[in-house]
GROMACS .gro file of C-alpha atoms in nm:
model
   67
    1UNK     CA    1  -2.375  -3.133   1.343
    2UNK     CA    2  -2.647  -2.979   1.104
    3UNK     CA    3  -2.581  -2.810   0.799
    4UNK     CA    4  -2.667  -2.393   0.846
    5UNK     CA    5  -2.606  -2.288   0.510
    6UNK     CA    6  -2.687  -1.923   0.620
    7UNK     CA    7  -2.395  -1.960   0.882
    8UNK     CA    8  -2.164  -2.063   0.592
    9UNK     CA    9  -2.247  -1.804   0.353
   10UNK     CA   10  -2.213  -1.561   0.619
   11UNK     CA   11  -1.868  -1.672   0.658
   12UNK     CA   12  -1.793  -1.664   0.343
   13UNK     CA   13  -1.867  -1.309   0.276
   14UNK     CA   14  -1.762  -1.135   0.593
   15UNK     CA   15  -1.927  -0.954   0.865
   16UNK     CA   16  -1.997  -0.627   0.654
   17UNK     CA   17  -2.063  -0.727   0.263
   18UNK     CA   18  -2.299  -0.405   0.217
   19UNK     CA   19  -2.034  -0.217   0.314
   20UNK     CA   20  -1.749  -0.349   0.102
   21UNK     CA   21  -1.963  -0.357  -0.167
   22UNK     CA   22  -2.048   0.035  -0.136
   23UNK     CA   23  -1.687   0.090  -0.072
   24UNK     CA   24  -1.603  -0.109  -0.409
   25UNK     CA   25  -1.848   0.088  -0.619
   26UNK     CA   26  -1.694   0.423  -0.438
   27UNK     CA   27  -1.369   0.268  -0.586
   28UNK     CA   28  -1.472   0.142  -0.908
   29UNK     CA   29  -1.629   0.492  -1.027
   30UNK     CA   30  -1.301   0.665  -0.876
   31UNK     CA   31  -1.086   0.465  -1.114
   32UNK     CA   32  -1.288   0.526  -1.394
   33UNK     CA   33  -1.340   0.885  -1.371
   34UNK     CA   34  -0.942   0.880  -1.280
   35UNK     CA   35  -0.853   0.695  -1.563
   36UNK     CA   36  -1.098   0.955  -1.820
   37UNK     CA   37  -0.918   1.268  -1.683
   38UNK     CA   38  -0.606   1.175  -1.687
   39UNK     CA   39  -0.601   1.022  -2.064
   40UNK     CA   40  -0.823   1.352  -2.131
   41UNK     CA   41  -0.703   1.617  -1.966
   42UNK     CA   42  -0.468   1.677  -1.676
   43UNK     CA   43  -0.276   1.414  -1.536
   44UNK     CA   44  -0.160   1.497  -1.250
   45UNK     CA   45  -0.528   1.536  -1.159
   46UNK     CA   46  -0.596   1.221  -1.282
   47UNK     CA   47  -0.324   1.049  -1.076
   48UNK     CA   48  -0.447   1.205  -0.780
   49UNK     CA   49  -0.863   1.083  -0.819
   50UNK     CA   50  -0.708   0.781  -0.874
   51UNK     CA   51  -0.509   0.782  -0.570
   52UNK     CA   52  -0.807   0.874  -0.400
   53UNK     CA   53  -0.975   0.583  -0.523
   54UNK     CA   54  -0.729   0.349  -0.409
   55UNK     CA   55  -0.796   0.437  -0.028
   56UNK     CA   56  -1.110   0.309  -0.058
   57UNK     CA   57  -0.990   0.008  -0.176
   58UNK     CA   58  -0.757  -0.011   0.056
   59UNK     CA   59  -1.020   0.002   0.306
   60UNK     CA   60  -1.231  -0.252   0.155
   61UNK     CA   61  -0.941  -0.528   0.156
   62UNK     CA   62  -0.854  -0.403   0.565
   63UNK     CA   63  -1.190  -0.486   0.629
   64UNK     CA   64  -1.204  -0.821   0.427
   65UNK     CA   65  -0.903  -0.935   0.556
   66UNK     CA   66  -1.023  -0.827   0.941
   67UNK     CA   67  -1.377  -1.076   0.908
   0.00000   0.00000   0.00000
């Protein structure tokens, strides 16, 4: 059987890596914006971007786990 290493790297990262990684920058920038206005300013706001931020990454890992 021949080696495809595209095949296997394909594998690897899922069927929808541009995706997951857009939805992982969506989170990433949530979190940190979260994380300045709640240790600057209101946190309840805070908790709630943060929140926010999580559903993307909840997303993300759905769609990881789903390959």
């Amino acid at each position: 059987m021949p080696f495809n290493s595209r095949n296997n790297e394909e594998k690897s990262r899922g069927r929808h890596p541009r995706l997951r990684n857009v939805l992982n920058l969506i989170f990433m920038i949530g979190a940190i914006i979260g994380v300045a206005i709640y240790l600057l300013g209101n946190t309840t706001v805070g908790t709630i971007v943060i929140l926010a931020a999580m559903s993307f990454k909840i997303v993300e890992c759905s769609l990881r786990l789903i390959r």
